[in-house]
Short mmCIF file of C-alpha atoms in Angstrom, two decimals:
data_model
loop_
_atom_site.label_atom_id
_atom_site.label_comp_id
_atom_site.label_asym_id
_atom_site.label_seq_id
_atom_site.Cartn_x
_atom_site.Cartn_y
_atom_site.Cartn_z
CA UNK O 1 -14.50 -44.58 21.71
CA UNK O 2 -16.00 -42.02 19.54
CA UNK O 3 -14.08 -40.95 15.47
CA UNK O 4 -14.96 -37.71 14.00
CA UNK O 5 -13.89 -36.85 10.41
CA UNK O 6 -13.35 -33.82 8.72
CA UNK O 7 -12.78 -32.52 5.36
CA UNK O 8 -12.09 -35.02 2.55
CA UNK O 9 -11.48 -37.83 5.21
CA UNK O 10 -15.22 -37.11 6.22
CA UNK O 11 -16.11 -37.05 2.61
CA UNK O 12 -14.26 -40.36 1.95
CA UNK O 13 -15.36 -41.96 4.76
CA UNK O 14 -18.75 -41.25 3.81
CA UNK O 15 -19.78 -40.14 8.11
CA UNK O 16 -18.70 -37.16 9.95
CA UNK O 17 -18.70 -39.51 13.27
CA UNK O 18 -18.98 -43.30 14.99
CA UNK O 19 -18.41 -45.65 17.89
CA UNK O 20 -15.88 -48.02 17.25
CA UNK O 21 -14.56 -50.53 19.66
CA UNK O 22 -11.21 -51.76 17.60
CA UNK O 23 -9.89 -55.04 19.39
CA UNK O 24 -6.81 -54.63 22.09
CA UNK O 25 -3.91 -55.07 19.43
CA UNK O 26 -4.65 -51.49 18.32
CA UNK O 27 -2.50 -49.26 20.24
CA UNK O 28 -1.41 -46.53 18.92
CA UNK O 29 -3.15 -44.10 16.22
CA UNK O 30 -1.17 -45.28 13.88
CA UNK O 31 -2.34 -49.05 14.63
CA UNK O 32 -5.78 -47.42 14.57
CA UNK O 33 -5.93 -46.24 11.13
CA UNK O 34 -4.21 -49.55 9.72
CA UNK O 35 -7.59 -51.20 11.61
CA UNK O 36 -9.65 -48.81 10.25
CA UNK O 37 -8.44 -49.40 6.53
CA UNK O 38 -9.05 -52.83 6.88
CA UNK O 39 -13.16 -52.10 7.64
CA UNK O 40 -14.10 -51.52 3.46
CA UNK O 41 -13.50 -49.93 0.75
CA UNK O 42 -14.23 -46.58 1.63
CA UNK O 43 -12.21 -46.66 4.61
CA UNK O 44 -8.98 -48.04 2.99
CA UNK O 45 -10.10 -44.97 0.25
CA UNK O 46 -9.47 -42.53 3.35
CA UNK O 47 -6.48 -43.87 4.54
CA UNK O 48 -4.56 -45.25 1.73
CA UNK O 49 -1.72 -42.36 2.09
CA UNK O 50 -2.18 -42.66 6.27
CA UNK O 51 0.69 -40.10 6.34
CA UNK O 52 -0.51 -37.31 5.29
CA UNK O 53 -3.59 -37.56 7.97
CA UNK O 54 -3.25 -35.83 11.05
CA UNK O 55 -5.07 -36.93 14.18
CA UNK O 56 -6.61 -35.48 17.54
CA UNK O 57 -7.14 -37.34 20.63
CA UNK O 58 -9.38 -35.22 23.07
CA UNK O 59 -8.82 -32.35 21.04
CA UNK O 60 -5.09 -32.16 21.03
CA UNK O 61 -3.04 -32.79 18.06
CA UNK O 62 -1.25 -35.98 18.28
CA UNK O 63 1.06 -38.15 15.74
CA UNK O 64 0.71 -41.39 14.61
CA UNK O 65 2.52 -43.21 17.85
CA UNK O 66 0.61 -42.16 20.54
CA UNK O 67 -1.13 -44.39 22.36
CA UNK O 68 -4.77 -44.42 22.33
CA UNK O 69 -5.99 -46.13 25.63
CA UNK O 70 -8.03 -44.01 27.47
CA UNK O 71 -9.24 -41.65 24.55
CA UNK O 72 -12.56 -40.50 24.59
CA UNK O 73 -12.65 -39.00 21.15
CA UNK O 74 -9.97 -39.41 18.46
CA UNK O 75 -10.32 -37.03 15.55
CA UNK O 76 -8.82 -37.75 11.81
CA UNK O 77 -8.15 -35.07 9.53
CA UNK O 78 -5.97 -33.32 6.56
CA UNK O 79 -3.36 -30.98 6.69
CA UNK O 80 -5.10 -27.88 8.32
CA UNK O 81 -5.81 -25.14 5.82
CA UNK O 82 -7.43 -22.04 8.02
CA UNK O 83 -6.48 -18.55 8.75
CA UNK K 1 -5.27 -8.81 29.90
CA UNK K 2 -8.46 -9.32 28.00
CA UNK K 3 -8.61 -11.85 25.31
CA UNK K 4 -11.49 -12.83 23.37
CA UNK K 5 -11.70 -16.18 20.90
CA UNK K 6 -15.31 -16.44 18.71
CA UNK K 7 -16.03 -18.90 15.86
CA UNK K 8 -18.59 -17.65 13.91
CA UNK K 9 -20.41 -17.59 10.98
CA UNK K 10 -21.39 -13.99 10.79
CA UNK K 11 -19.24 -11.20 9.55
CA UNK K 12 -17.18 -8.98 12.13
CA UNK K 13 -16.85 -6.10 13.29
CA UNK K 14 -12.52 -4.96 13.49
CA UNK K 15 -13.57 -1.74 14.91
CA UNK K 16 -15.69 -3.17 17.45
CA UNK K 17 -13.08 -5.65 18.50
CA UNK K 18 -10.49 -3.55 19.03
CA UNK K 19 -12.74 -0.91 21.02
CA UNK K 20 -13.84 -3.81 23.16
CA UNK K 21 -9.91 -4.36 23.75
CA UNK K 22 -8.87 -0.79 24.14
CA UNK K 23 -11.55 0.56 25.65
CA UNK K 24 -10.49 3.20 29.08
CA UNK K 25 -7.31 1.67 28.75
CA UNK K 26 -3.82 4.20 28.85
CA UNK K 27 -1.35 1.52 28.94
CA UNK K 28 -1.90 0.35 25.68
CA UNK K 29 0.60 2.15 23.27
CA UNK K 30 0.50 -0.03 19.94
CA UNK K 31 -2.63 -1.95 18.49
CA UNK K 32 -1.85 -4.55 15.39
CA UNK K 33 -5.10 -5.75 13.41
CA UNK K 34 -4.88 -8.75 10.56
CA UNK K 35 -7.46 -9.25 8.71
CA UNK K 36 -7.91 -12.31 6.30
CA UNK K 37 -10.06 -11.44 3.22
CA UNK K 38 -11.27 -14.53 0.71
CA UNK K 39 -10.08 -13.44 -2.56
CA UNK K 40 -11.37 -14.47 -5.91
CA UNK K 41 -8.69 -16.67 -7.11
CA UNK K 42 -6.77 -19.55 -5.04
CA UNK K 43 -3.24 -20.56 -7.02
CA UNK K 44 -4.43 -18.04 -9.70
CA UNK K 45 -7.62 -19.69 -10.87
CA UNK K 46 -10.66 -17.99 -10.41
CA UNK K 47 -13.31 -19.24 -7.26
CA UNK K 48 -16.91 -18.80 -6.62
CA UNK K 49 -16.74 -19.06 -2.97
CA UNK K 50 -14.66 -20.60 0.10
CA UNK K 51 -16.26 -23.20 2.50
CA UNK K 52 -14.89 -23.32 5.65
CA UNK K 53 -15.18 -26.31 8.03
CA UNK K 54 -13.96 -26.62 11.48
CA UNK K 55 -13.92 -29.38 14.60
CA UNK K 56 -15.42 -26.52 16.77
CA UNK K 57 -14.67 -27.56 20.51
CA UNK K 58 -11.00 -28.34 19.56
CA UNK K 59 -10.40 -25.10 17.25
CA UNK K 60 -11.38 -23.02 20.27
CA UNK K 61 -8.91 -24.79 22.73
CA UNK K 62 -5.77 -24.80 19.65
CA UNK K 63 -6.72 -20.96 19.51
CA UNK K 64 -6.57 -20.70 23.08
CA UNK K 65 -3.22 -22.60 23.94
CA UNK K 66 -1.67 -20.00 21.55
CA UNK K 67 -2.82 -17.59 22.92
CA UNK K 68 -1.30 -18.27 26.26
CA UNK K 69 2.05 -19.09 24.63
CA UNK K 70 1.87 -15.83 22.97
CA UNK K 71 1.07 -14.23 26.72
CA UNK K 72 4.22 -16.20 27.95
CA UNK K 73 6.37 -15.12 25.09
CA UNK K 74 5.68 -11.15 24.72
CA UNK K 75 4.53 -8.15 27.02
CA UNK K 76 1.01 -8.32 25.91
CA UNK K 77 -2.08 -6.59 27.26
CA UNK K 78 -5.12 -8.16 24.94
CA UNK K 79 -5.69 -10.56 22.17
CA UNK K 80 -8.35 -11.11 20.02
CA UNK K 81 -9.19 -14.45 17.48
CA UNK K 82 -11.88 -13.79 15.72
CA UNK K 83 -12.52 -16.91 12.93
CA UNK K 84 -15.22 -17.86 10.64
CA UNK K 85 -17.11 -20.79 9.45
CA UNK K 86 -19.34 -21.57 6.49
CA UNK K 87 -19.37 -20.30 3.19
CA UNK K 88 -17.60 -16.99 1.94
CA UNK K 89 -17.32 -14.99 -0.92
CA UNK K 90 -14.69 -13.59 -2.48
CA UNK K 91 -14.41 -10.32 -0.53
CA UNK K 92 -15.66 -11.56 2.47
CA UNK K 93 -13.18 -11.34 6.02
CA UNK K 94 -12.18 -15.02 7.25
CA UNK K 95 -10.11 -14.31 10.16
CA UNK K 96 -8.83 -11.24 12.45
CA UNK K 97 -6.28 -11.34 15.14
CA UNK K 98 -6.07 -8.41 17.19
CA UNK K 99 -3.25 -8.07 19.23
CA UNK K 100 -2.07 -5.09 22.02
CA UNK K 101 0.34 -3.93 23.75
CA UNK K 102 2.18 -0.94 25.28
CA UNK K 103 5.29 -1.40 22.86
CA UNK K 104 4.80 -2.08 18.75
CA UNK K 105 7.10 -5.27 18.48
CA UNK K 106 5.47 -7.53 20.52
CA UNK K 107 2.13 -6.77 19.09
CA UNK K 108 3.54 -6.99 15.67
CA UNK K 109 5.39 -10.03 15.96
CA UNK K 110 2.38 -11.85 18.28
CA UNK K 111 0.04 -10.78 15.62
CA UNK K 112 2.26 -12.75 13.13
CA UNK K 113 2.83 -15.94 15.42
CA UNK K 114 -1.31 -16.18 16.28
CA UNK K 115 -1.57 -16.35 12.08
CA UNK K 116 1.09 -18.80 11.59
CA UNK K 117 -0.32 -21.33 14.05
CA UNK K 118 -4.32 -20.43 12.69
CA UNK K 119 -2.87 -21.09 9.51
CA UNK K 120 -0.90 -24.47 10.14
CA UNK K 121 -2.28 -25.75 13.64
CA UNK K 122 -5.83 -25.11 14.01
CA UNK K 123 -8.64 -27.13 12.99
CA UNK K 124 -9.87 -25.56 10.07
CA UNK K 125 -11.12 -26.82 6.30
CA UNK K 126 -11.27 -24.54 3.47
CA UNK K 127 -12.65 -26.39 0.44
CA UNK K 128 -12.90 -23.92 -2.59
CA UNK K 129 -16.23 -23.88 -4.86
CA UNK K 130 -14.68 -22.85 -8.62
CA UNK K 131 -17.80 -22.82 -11.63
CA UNK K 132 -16.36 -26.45 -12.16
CA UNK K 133 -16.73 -28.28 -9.09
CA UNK K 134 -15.70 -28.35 -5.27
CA UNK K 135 -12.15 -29.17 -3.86
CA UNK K 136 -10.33 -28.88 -0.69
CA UNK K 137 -7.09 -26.40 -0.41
CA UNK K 138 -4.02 -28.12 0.10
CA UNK K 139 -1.95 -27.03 2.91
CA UNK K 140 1.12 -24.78 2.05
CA UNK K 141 4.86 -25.43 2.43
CA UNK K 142 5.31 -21.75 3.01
CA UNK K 143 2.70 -21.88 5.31
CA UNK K 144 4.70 -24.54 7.62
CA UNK K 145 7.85 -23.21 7.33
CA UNK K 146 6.19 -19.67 8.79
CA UNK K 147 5.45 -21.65 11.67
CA UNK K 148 8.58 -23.46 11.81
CA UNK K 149 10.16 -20.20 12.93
CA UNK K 150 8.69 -20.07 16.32
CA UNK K 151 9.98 -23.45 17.59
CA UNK K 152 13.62 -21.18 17.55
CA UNK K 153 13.54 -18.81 20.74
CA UNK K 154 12.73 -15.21 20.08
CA UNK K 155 14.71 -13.90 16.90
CA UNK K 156 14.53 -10.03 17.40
CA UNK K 157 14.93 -7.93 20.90
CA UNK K 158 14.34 -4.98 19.33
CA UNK K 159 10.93 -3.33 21.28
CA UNK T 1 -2.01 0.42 -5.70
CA UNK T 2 -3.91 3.06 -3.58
CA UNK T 3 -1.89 4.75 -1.52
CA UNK T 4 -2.98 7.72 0.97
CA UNK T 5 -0.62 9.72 3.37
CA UNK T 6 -2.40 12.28 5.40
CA UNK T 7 -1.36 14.29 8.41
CA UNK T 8 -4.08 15.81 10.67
CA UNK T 9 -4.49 17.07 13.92
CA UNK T 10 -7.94 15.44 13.89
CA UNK T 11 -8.67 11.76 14.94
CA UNK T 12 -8.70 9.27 12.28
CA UNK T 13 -11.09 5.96 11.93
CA UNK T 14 -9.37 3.00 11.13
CA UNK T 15 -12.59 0.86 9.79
CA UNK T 16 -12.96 3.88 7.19
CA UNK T 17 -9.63 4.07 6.39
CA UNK T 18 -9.54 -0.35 5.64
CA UNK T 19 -12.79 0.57 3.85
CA UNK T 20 -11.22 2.65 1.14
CA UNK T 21 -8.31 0.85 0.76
CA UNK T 22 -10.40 -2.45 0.04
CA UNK T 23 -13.66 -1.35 -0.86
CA UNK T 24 -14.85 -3.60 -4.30
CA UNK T 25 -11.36 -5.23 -4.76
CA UNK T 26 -11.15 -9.32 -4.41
CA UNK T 27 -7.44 -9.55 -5.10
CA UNK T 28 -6.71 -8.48 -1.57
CA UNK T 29 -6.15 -11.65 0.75
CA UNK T 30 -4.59 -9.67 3.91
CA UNK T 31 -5.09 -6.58 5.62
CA UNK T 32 -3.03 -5.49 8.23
CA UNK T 33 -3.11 -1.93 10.67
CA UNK T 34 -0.81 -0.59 12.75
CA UNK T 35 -2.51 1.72 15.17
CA UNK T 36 0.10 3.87 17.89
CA UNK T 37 -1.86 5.56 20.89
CA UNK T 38 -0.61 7.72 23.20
CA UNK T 39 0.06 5.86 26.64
CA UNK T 40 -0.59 7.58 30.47
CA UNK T 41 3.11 7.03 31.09
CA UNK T 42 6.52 7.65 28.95
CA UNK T 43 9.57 5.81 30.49
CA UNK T 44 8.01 5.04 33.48
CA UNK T 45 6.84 8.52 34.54
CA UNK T 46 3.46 9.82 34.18
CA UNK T 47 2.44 12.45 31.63
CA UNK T 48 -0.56 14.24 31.24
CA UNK T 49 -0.01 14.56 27.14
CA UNK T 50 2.43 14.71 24.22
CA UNK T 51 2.61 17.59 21.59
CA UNK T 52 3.66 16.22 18.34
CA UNK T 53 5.25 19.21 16.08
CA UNK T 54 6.17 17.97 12.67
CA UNK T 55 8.00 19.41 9.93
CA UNK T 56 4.85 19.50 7.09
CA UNK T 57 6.28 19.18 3.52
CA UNK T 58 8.98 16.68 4.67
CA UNK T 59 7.18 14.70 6.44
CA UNK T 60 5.45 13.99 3.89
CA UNK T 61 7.55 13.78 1.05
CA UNK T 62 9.46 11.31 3.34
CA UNK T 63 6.69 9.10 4.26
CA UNK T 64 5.82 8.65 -0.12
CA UNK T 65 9.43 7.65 0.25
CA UNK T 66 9.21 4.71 2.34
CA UNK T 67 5.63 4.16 0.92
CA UNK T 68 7.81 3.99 -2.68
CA UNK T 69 10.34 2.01 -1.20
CA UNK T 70 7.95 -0.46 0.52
CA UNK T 71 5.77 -0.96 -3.05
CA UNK T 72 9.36 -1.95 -4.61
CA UNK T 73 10.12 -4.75 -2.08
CA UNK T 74 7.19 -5.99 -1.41
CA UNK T 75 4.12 -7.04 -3.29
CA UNK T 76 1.68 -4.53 -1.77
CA UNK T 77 -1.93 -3.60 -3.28
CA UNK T 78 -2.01 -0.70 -1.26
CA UNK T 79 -0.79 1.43 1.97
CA UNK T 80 -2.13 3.64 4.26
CA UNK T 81 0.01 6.20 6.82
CA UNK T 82 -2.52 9.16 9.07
CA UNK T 83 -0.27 10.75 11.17
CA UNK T 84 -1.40 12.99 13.84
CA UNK T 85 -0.03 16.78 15.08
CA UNK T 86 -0.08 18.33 18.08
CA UNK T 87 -1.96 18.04 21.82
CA UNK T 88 -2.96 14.36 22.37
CA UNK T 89 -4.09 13.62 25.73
CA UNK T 90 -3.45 9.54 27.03
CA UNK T 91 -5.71 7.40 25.08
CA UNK T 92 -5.59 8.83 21.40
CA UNK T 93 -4.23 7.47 18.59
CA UNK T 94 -1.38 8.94 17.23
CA UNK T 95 -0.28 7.18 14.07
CA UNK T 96 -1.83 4.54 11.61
CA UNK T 97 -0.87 2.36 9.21
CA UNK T 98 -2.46 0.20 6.92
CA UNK T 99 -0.62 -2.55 4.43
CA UNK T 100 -2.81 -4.74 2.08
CA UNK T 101 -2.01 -7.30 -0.25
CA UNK T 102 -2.37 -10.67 -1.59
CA UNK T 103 -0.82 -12.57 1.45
CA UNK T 104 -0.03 -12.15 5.01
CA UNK T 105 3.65 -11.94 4.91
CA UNK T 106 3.49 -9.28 2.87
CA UNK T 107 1.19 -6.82 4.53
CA UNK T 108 2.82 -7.40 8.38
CA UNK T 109 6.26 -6.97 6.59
CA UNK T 110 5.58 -3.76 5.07
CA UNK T 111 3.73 -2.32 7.96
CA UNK T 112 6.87 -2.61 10.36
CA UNK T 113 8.93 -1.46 7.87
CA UNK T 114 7.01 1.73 7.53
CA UNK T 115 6.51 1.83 11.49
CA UNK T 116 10.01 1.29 11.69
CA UNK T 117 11.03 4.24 9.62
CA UNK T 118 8.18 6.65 11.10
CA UNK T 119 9.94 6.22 14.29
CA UNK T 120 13.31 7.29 12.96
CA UNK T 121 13.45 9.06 9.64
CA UNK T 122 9.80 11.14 9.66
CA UNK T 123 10.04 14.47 11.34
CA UNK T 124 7.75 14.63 13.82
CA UNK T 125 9.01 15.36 17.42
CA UNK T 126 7.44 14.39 20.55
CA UNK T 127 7.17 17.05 23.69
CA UNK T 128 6.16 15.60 26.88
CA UNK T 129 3.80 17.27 29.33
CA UNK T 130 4.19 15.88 32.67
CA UNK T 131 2.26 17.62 35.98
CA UNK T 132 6.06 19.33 36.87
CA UNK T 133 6.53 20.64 33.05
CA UNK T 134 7.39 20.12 29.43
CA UNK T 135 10.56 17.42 28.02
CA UNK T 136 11.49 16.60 24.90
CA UNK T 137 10.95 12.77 24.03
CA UNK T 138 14.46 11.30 23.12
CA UNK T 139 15.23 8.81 20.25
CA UNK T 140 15.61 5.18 21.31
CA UNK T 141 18.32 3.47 20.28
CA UNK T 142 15.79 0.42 19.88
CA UNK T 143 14.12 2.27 17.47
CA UNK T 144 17.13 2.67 15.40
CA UNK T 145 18.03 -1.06 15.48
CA UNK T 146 14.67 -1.60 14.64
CA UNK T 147 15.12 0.23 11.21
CA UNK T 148 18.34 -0.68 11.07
CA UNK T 149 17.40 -4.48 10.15
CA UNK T 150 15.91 -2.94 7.06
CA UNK T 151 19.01 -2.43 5.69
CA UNK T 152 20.06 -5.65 4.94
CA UNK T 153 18.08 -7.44 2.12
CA UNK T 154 15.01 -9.01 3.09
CA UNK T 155 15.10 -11.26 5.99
CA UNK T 156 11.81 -13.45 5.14
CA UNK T 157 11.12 -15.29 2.32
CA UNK T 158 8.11 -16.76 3.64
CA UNK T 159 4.87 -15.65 2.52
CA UNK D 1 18.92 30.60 2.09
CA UNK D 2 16.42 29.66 4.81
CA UNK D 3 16.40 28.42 7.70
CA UNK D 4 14.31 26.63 9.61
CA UNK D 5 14.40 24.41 13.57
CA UNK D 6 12.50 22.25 14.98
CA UNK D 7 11.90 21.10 18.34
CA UNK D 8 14.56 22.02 20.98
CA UNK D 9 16.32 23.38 18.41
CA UNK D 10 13.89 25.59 17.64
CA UNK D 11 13.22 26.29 21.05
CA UNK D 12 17.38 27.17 21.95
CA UNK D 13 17.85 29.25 18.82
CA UNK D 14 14.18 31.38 19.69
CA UNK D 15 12.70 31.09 15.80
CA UNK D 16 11.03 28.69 14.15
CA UNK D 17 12.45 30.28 10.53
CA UNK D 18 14.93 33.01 9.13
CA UNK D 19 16.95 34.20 6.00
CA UNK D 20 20.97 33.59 6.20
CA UNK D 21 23.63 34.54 4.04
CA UNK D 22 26.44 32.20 5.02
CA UNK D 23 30.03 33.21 3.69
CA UNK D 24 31.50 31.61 1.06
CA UNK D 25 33.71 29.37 3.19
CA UNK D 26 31.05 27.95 4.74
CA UNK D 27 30.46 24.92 2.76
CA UNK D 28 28.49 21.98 4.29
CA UNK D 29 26.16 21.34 6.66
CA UNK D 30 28.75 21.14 9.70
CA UNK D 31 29.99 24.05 8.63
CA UNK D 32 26.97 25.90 8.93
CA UNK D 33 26.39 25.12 12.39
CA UNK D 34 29.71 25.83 13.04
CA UNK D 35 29.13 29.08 11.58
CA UNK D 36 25.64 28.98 13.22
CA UNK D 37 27.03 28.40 16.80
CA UNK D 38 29.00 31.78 17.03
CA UNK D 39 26.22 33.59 15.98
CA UNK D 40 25.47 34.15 19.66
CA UNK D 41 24.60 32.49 22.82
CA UNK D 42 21.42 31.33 21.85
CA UNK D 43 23.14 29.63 18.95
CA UNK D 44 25.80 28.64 20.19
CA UNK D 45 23.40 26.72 23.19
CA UNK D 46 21.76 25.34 19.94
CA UNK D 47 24.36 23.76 18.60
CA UNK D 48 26.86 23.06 21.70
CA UNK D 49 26.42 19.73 20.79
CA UNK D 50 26.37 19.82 16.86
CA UNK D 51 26.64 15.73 16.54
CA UNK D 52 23.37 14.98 17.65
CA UNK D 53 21.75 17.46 14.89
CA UNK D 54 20.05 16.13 12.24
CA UNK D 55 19.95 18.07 9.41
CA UNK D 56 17.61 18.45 5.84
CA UNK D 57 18.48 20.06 2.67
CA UNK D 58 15.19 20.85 1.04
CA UNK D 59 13.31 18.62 2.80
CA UNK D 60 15.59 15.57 2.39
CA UNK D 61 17.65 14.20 5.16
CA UNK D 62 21.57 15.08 4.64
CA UNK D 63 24.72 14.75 6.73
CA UNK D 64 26.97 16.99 8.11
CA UNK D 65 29.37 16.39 5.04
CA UNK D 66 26.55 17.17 2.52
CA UNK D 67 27.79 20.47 0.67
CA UNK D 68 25.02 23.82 1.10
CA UNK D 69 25.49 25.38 -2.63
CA UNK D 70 22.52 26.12 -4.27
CA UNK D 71 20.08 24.61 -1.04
CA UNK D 72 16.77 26.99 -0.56
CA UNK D 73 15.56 25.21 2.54
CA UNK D 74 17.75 24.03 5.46
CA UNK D 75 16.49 22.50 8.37
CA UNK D 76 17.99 21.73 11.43
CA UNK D 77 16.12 19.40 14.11
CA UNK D 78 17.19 16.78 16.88
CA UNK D 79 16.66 12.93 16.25
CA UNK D 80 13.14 12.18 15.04
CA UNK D 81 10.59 10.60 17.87
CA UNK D 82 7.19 10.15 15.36
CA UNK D 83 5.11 7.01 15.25
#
C-alpha cells in the first residue's frame, strides 16, 4: 500500500510518499503507526505523540481503529489548519 | 443547483464567482460571500507570508461531501468553494465560499457550516514564514468547537 | 473602522464596495457580504417587480444605529450597508452588506445582525407589482424572530 | 408639528406630508391617531386598525405610549419590509 505525508509529519519523516508492505499483525491504523515508529529514528520522531496525527484511508478521514486491509492509500497528517 | 469546488494557486475572482452562480437566475433571493484574507500577524506576532499545503485529490472530495450535506440540510440553490494553495501574503484571499439561496438564513448559516468544516475537516497545511524562521499553525480549539455545533440538528428555524 | 451607509436607486458593485473596505489593510482576516436580490416570485405568486419607498433621513440614521450597535458587540474593522429605492425588476439586487474583521465569527455574526434588523426596524416598504396589480409586502413574523434572537446577549462565543 | 405616512398609510390618508395642530389633550402617539382617525374617512380608513401602526418621533422609532410634546417630525408607517 502506498503512505503520503503532509505537513510536519512529511517534514519529519523526511518523504512526502512510499510503498510499504507492514507484516499481517498490523491491523488497524493505529497498529500501523506503532510499525511505522519502529522503522528509525525519524519515523519514531513523527509519531512519538501518535495522537495527535490524523489519518486518511482512500481519502476519507479515519481514526486510529480502523482497519486497514484493503487500503490503497493511507494518508498521515496534523490537525488540519485551512480555511 | 450549480456548485463549483477549485483548488488553486491563483487569486480569485468573488465577483466572477458569484455571477457564474447567479447568472439569469430569479429564484435566487439572498447571496452570502466569505472571504478569507491572510493577515499580517498569526497569534499577534507579525508574518512574512502563509504557505499553504494540501492532499489535493482528497481536499476536493472533503469539500465536496460538505457540500452535499449542506444541500441535504438547507433550501439551497448554488455553492461555491473556492481554496488556495501555495504561498500568500499578508493581504492576499485564501478561501471564498459562496453560498445561494431564495431565503437569507440558509445561505447565511450554510456559508458558516462550509467554513467550519474547511477550517477543521479539510486537508489543508498552513505553515507561517515570520523574519525568524518557518512553522506550521496549530489547529484551534475554537475552531473545533465551531464545528462541533453541527453534529446537533438544526439550531434556528427562523428563514 | 470604515463604515459607509448609502441609499441609491442605482445598482451597486459588490467587488468595489469589498475593495474600499479592505483596500491596503492586513489586519483584516474575514470578509463577509450579504447581497438580497429581488426574486420572480413573492409568496408563491409571480410578480413582475417591487417598489421599495423608504423613509430617507431615518433610514439612515437607523441603519448608523445598528452599524453603532454592531461595532460595540462585536470586534468589527469595518461595515458596509447600500440599500436600494424604488422600481427593481426580478434579478436586481436590492440590499448589501458587508462585515470585515479579524475572524470569521465575527464578520457572519454582524452581517445577520444587521440583515436581521434591515428587515424589521429600517423603513423601507416593499410594494408588489404583480400582472393583476399593486400589494403591499407584509412583515413576516420570521423576520421578527429573526431579530428577536438579538435581544438576548450573544449566543456564540466561538470565533 | 408635521406629519408625514408612508406606504399604505400614505396611500389611505392621500398625502405623503402635512402641518397639524393637535389639541392639548392629545398627548401620545395613540392619541394622535385617535385624534387622527376622526379626522375623516380617509383617516379614519388609515388608522381603523391603529395597532399595527408603527410610529417615529423625529426619525426614531416610538410606541404608542411615547408622549408628542415638543416632537417636529411624526411619522406614521405600517411594519417595515426592507432588506
Amino acid at each position: 500500500m502506498k503512505l503520503i505525508y503532509f505537513a510536519w509529519v512529511r517534514e519529519r519523516v523526511g518523504k512526502t510518499e512510499e510503498e510499504i508492505d507492514p507484516p499481517a499483525e498490523v491491523a488497524t491504523v493505529g497498529d500501523l503507526m506503532t510499525w511505522l515508529a519502529g522503522r528509525g529514528e525519524e519515523y519514531a520522531y513523527a509519531f512519538e505523540n501518535a495522537k495527535v496525527i490524523r489519518a486518511a484511508i482512500d481519502r476519507h478521514h479515519v481514526r486510529a481503529d480502523a482497519a486497514i486491509a484493503g487500503a490503497a492509500e493511507i494518508a498521515f497528517f496534523p490537525p488540519m489548519t485551512g480555511g | 443547483m450549480t456548485t463549483t469546488i477549485r483548488l488553486q494557486r491563483e487569486a480569485f475572482d468573488v465577483a466572477a464567482e458569484v455571477a457564474a452562480l447567479t447568472r439569469g437566475r430569479t429564484d435566487i433571493g439572498a447571496v452570502v460571500t466569505f472571504t478569507g484574507i491572510c493577515r499580517a500577524d498569526e497569534d499577534g506576532a507579525p508574518i512574512a507570508a502563509l504557505t499553504l499545503e494540501h492532499y489535493p485529490r482528497m481536499a476536493e472530495a472533503e469539500i465536496a461531501r460538505h457540500i452535499e450535506e449542506a444541500r441535504a440540510r438547507w433550501p439551497l440553490l448554488g455553492m461555491t468553494v473556492v481554496h488556495r494553495y501555495g504561498r500568500l501574503v499578508p493581504g492576499e484571499p485564501i478561501v471564498l465560499v459562496v453560498t445561494a439561496s431564495s431565503h437569507r438564513q440558509a445561505a447565511f448559516t450554510a456559508a458558516e457550516f462550509l467554513m467550519d468544516f474547511l477550517k477543521t475537516r479539510a486537508p489543508f497545511w498552513k505553515q507561517v514564514e515570520t523574519f525568524a524562521g518557518t512553522s506550521w499553525v496549530e489547529a484551534k480549539a475554537a475552531d473545533d468547537v465551531a464545528a462541533d455545533r453541527w453534529s446537533a440538528p438544526p439550531r434556528r428555524e427562523v428563514r
